[in-house]
mmCIF file of C-alpha atoms in Angstrom:
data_model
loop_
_atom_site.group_PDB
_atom_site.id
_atom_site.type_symbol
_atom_site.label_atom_id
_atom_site.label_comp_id
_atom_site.label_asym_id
_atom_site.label_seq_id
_atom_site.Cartn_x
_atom_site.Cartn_y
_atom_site.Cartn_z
ATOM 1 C CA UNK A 1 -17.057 -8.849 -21.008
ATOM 2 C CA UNK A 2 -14.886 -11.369 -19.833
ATOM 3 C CA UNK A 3 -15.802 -15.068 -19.491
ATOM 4 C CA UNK A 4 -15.484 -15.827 -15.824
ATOM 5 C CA UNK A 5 -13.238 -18.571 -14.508
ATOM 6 C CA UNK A 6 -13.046 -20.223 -11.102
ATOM 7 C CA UNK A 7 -9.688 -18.749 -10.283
ATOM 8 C CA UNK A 8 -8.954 -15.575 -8.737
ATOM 9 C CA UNK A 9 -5.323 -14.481 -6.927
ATOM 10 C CA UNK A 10 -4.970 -11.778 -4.055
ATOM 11 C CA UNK A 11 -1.342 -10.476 -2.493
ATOM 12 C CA UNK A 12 -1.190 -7.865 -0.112
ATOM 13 C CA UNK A 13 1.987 -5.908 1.604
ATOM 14 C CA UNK A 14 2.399 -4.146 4.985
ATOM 15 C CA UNK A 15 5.315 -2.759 4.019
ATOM 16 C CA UNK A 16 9.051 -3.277 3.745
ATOM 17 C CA UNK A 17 11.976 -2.332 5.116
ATOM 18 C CA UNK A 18 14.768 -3.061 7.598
ATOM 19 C CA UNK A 19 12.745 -6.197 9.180
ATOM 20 C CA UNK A 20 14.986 -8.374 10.940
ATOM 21 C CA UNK A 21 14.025 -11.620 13.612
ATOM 22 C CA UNK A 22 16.622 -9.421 15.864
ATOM 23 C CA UNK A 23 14.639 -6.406 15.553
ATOM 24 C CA UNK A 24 11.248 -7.438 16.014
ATOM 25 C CA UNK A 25 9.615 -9.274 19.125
ATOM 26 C CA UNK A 26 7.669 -12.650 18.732
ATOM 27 C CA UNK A 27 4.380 -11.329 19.991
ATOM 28 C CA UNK A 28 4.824 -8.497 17.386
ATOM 29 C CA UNK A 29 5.590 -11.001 14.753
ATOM 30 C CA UNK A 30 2.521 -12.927 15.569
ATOM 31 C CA UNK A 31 0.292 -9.735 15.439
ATOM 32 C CA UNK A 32 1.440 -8.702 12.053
ATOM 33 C CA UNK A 33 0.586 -12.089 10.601
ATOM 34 C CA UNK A 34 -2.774 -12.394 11.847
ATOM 35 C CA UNK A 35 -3.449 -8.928 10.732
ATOM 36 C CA UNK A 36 -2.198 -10.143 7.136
ATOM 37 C CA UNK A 37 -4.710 -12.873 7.620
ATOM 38 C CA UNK A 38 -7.046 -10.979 8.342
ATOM 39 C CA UNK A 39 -6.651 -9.066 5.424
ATOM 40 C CA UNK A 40 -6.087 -12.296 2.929
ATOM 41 C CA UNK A 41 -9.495 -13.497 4.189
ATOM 42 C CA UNK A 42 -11.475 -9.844 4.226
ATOM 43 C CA UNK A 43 -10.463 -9.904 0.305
ATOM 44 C CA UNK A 44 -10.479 -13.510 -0.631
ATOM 45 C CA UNK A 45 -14.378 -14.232 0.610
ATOM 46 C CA UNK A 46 -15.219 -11.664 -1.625
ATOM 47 C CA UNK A 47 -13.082 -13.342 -4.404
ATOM 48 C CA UNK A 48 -14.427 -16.309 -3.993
ATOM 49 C CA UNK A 49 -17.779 -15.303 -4.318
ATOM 50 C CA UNK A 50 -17.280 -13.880 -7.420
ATOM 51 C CA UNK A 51 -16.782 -10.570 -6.426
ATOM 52 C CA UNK A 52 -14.389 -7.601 -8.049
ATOM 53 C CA UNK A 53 -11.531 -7.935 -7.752
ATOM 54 C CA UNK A 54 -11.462 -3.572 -6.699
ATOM 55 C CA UNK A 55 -14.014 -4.501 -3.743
ATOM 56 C CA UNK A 56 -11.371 -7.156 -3.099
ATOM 57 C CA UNK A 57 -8.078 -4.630 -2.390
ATOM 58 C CA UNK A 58 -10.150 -2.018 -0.735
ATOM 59 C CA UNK A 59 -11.376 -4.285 2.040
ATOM 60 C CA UNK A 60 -7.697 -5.897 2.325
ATOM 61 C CA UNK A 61 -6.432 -2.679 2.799
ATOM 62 C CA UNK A 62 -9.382 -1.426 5.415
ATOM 63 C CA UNK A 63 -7.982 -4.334 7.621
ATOM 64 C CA UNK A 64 -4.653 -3.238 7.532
ATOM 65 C CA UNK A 65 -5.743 0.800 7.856
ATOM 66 C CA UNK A 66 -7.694 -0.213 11.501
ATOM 67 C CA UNK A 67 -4.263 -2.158 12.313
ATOM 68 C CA UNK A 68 -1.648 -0.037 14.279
ATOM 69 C CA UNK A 69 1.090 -2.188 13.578
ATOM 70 C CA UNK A 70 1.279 -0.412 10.301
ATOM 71 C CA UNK A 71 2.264 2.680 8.559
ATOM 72 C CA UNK A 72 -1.325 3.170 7.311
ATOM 73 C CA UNK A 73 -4.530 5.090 9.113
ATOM 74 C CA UNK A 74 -4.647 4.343 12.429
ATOM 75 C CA UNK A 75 -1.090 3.991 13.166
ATOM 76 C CA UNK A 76 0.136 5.975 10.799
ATOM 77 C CA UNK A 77 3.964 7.985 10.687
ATOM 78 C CA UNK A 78 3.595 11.607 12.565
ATOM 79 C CA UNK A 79 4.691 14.879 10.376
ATOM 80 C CA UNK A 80 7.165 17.197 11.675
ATOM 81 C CA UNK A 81 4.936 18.769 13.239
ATOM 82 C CA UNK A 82 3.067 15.735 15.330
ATOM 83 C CA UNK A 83 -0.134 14.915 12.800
ATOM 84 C CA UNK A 84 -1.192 12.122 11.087
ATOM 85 C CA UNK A 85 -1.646 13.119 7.173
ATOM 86 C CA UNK A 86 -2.845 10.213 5.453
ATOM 87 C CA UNK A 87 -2.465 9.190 1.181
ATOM 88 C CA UNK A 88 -3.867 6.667 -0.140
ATOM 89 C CA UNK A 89 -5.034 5.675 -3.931
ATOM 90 C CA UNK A 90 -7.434 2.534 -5.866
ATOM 91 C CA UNK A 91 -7.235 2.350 -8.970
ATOM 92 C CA UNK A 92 -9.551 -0.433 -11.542
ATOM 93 C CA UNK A 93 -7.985 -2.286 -14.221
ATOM 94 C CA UNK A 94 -10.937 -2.785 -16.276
ATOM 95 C CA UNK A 95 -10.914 0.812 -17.485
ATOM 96 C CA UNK A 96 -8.008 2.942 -15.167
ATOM 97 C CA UNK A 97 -10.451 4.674 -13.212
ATOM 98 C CA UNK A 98 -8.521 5.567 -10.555
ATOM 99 C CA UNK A 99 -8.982 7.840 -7.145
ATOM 100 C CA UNK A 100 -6.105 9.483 -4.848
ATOM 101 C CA UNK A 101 -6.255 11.011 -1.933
ATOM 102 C CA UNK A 102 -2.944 12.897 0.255
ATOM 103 C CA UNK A 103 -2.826 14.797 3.585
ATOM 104 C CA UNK A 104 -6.175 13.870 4.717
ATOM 105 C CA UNK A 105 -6.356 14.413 8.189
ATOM 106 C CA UNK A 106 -9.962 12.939 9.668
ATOM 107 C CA UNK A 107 -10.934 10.244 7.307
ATOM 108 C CA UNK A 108 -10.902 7.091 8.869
ATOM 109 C CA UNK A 109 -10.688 4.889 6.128
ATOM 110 C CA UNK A 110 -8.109 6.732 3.255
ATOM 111 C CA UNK A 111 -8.269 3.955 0.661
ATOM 112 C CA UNK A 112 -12.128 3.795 1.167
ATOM 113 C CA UNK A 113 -11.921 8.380 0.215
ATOM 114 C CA UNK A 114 -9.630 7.356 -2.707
ATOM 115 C CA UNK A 115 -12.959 5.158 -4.185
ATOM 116 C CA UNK A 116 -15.134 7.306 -3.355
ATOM 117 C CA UNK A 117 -13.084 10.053 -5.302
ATOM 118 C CA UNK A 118 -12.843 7.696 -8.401
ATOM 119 C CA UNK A 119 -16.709 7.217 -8.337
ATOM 120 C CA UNK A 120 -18.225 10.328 -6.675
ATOM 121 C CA UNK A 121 -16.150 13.290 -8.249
ATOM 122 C CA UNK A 122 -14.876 14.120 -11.648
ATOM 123 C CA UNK A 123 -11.488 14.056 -10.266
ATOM 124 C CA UNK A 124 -8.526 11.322 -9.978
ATOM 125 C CA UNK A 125 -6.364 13.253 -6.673
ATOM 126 C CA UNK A 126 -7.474 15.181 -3.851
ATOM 127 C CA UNK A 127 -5.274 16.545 -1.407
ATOM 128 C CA UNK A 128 -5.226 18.381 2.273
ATOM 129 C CA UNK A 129 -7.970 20.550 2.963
ATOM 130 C CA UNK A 130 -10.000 19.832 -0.282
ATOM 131 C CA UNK A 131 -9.693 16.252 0.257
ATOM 132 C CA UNK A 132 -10.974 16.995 4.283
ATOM 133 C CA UNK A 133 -13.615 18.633 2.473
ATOM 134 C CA UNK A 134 -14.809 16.240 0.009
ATOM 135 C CA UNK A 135 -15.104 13.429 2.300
ATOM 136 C CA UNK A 136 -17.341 15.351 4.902
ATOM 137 C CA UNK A 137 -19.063 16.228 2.167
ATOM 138 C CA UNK A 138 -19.427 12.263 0.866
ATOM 139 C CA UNK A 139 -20.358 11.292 4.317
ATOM 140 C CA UNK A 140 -17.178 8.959 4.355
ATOM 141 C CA UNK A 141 -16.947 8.339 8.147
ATOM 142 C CA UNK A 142 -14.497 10.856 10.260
ATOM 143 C CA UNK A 143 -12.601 10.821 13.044
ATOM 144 C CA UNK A 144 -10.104 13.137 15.186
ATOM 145 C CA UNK A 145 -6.687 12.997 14.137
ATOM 146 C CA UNK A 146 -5.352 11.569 17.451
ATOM 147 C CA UNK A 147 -7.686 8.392 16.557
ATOM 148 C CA UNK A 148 -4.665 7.612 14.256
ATOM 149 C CA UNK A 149 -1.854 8.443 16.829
ATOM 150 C CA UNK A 150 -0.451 5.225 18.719
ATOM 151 C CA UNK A 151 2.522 6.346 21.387
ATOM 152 C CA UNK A 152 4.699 4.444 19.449
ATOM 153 C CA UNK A 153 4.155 6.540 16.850
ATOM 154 C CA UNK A 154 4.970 10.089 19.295
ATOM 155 C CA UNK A 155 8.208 7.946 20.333
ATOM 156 C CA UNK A 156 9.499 7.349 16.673
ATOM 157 C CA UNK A 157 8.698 11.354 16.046
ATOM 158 C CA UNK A 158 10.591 12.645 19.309
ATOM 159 C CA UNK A 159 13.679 10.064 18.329
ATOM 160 C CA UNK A 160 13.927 11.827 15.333
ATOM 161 C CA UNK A 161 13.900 15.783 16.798
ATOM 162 C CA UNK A 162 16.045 14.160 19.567
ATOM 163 C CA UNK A 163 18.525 12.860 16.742
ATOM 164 C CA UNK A 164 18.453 15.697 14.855
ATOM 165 C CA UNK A 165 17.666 13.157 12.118
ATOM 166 C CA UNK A 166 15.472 13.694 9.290
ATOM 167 C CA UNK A 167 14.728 10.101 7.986
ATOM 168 C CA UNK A 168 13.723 7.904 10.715
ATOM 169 C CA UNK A 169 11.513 5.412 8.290
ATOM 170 C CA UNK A 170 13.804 5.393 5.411
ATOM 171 C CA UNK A 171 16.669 4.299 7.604
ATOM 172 C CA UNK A 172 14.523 1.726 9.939
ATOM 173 C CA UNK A 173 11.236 0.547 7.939
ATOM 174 C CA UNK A 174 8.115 1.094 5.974
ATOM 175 C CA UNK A 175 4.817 0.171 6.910
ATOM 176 C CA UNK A 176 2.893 2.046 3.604
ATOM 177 C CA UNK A 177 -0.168 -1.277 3.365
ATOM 178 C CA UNK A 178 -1.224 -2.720 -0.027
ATOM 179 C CA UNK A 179 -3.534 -4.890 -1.896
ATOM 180 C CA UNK A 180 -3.686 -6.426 -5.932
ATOM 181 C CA UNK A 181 -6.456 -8.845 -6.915
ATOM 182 C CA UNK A 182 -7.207 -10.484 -9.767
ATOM 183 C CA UNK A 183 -10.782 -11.659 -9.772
ATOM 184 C CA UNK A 184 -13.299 -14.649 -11.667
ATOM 185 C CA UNK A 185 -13.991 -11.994 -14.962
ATOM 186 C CA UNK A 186 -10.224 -11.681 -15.198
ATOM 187 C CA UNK A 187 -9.875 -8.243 -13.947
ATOM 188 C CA UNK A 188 -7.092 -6.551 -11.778
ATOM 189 C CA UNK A 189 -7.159 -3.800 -9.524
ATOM 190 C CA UNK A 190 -4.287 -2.252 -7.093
ATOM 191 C CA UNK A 191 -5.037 -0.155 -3.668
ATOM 192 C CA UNK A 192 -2.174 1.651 -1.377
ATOM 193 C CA UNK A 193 -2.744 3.306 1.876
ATOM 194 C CA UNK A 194 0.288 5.065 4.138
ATOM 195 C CA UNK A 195 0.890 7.932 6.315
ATOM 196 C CA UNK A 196 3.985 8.774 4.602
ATOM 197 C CA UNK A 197 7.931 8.778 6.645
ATOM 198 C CA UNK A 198 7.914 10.052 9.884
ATOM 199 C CA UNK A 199 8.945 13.911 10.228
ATOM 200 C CA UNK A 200 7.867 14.444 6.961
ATOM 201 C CA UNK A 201 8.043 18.161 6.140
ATOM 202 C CA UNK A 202 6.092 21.368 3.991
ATOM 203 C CA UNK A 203 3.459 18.967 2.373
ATOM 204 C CA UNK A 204 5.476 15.959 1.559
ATOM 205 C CA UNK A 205 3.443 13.493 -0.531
ATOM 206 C CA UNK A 206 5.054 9.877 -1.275
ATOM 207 C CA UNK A 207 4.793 7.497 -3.945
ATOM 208 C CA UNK A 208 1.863 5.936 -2.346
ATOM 209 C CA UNK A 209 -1.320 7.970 -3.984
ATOM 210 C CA UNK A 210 0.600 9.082 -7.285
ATOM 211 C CA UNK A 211 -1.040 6.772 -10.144
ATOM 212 C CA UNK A 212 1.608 4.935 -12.151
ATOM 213 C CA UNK A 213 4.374 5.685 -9.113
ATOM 214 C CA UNK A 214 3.274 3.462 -5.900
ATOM 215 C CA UNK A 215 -0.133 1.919 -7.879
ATOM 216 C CA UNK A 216 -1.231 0.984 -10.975
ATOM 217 C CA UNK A 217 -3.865 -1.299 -12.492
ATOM 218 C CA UNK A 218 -4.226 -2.383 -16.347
ATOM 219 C CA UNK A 219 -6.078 -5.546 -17.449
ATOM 220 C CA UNK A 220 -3.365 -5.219 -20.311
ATOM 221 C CA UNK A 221 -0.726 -5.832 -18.127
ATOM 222 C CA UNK A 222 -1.193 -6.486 -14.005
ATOM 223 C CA UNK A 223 -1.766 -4.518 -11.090
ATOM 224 C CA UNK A 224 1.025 -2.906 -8.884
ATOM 225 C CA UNK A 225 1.694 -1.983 -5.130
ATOM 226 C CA UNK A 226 4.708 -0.263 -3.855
ATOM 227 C CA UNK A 227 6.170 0.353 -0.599
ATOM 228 C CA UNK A 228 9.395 1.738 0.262
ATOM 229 C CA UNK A 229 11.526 5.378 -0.478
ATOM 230 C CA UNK A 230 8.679 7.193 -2.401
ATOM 231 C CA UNK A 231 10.995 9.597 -3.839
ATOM 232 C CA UNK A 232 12.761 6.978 -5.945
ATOM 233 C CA UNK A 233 9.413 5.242 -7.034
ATOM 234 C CA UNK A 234 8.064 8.513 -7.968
ATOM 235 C CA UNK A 235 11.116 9.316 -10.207
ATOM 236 C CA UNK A 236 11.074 5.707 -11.581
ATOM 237 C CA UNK A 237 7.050 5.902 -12.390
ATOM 238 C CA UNK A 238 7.503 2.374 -10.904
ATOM 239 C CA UNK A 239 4.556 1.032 -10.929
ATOM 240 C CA UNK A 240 3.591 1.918 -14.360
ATOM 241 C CA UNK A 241 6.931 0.920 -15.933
ATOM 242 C CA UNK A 242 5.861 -2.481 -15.003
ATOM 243 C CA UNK A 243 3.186 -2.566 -16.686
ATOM 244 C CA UNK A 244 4.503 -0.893 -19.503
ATOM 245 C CA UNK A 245 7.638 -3.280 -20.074
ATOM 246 C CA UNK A 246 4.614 -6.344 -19.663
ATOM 247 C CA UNK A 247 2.343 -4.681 -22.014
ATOM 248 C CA UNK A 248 4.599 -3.185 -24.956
ATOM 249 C CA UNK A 249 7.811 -5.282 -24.102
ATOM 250 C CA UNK A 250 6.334 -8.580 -23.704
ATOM 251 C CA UNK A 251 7.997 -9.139 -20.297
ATOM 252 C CA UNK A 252 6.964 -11.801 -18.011
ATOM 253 C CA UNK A 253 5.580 -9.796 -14.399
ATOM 254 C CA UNK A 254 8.303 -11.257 -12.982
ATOM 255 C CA UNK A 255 10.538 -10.160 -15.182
ATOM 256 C CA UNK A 256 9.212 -6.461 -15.162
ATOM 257 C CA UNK A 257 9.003 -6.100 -11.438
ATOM 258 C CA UNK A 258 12.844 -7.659 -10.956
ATOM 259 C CA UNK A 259 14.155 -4.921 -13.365
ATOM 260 C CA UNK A 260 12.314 -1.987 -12.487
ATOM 261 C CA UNK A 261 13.791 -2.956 -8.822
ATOM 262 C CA UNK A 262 16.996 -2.758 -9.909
ATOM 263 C CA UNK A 263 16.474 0.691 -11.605
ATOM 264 C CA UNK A 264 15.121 1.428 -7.980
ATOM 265 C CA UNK A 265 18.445 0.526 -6.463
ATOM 266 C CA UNK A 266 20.418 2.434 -9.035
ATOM 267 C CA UNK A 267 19.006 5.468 -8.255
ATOM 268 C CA UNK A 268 19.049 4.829 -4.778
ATOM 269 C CA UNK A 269 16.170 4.026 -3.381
ATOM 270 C CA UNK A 270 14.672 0.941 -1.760
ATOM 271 C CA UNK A 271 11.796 -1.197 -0.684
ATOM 272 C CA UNK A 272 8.874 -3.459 -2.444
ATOM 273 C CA UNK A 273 6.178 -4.456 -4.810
ATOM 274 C CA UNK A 274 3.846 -6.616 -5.133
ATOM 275 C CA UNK A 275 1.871 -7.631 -8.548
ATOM 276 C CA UNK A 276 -0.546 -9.756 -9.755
ATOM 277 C CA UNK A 277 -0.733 -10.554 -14.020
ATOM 278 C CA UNK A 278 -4.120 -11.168 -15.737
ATOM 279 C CA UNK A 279 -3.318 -14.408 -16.189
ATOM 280 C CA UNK A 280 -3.016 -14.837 -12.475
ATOM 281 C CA UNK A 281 0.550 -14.601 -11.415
ATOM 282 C CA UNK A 282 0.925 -13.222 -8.495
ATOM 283 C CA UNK A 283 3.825 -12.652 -5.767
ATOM 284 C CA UNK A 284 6.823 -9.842 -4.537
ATOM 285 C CA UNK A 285 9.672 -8.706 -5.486
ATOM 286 C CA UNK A 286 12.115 -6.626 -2.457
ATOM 287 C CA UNK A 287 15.532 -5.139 -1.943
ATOM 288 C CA UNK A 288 15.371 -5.368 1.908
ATOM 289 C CA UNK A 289 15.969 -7.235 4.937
ATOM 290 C CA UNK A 290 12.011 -7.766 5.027
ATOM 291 C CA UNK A 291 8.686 -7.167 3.809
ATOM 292 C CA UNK A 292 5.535 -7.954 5.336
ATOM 293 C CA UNK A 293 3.482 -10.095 2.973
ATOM 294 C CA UNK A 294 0.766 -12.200 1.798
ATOM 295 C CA UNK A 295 -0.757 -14.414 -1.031
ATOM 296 C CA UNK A 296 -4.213 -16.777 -1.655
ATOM 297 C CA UNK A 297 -5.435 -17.783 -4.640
ATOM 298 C CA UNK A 298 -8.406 -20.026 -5.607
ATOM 299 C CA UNK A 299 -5.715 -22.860 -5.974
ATOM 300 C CA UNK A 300 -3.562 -21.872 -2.676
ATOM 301 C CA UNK A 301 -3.755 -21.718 0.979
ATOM 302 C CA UNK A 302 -3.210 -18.552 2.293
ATOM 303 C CA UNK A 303 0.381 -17.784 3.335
ATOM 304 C CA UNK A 304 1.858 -14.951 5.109
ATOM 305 C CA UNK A 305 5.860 -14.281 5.711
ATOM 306 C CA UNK A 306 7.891 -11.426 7.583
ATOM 307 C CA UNK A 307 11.671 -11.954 6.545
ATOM 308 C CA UNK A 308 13.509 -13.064 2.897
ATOM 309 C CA UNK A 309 12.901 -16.259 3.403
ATOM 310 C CA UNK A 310 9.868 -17.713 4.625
#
């Protein structure tokens, strides 16, 4: 076991996208931040008591699930079709256990299914009506679907069918929510939690849930959370390849995230991560206008930030 030490680092993300001060309202800015607050403090009292650093992402992310400014439970994109279908994953750096859940429909808490996947089933990914099932069955707490539905939500789906569009969130924002920690025994974890693009179509699953595509957690290397065009994480295996160049190409986190961003780009695609190292480097790296953000460590105030600069 590791030797603890007093430090431990926490980051979380509310997404990233097209987030501009022209875009988005003052009292809206003001709401985000406290929510990131919220979730920076939900995770760091439990770092700072010595807790794990996986109890640590999966409350940061519960926040941010309850909070309908973002893509994420209650709040959450619509489908085609006007439903809320929900993915989420954890995953534990100590040993890459790791649960995912997609298309769940009446679980309040989606990150809080994904751990009860990793530790209740024999399984790493659970999707649509056998995920629905599972968590009744696991007594995770339900609601009804139009618990997650927030009119701004119905207005972004009817732009879209008005348009004739068929990418409203790729071309305007993301709001997919995310947590790394590194805690006092010197273990990482990683935890995302979205409701996908809005209008999403025929079972549509993001990079969000997929293990080593929107989250990944190695003590070997760091822990990763993505946000942004799934489809080009998923083809990238971003979150992995981080690791990977850290662990067998002796890249800095930095380093790793920077370049596996720019593959992003080159095929494409867009949006964010955010890491944290073993040895308790933490921060972002982006390719849009914004991404909503947060850091505290055991040696820094908490700070939150919207735009590219701070």
């Amino acid at each position: 076991m590791t030797s603890p030490s007093a430090y431990w680092n926490l980051v979380v993300h509310g997404g990233a996208g097209k987030f501009t001060r022209e875009k988005m309202q003052p009292g809206q800015q003001d709401a985000i931040k406290a929510a990131l607050h919220r979730a920076l403090e939900a995770g760091s009292t439990i770092l700072s008591g010595g807790g794990t650093s996986l109890d640590a992402v999966e409350a940061a992310v519960r926040v941010l699930e309850d909070d309908p400014h973002f893509n994420a439970g209650r709040g959450a994109a619509l489908s085609f079709e006007g439903t809320a279908e929900l993915d989420a994953a954890i995953m534990d750096g100590r040993n890459r256990d790791a649960g995912a859940v997609a298309r769940v429909t009446t679980t309040r808490s989606p990150v809080g299914l994904a751990r009860a996947v990793m530790e209740n089933s024999r399984h790493v990914f659970l999707a649509g009506i056998g995920a629905d099932a599972f968590s009744r069955e696991a007594g995770v707490e339900q609601v009804d679907n139009e618990w997650f539905i927030t009119p701004e939500r119905r207005r972004n789906l009817a732009e879209l069918k008005a348009d004739n569009a068929d990418a409203y969130d790729v071309d305007m924002k993301y709001g997919t929510v995310g947590a790394v920690a590194l805690d006092t025994h010197g273990h990482v974890a990683a935890a995302t939690s979205t409701g996908g693009v809005t209008g999403k179509r025929w079972g549509r699953i993001g990079d969000s849930p997929m293990i080593g595509a929107g989250t990944y957690a190695d003590d070997r290397a760091g822990a990763i959370s993505a946000t942004g065009a799934g489809e080009f994480f998923i083809r990238a295996g971003a979150a992995h390849e981080i690791c990977a160049r850290v662990r067998l190409g002796g890249e800095d986190i930095v380093t790793a995230a920077a370049a596996v961003m720019a593959d992003v780009t080159a095929l494409g695609g867009s949006g964010g991560v955010i890491f944290v190292s073993p040895h308790g480097n933490g921060g972002w790296r982006f390719t849009t206008p914004g991404m909503l953000r947060g850091r505290v460590s055991s040696a820094d105030a908490a700070e939150v930030a919207i735009f590219e600069d701070f």
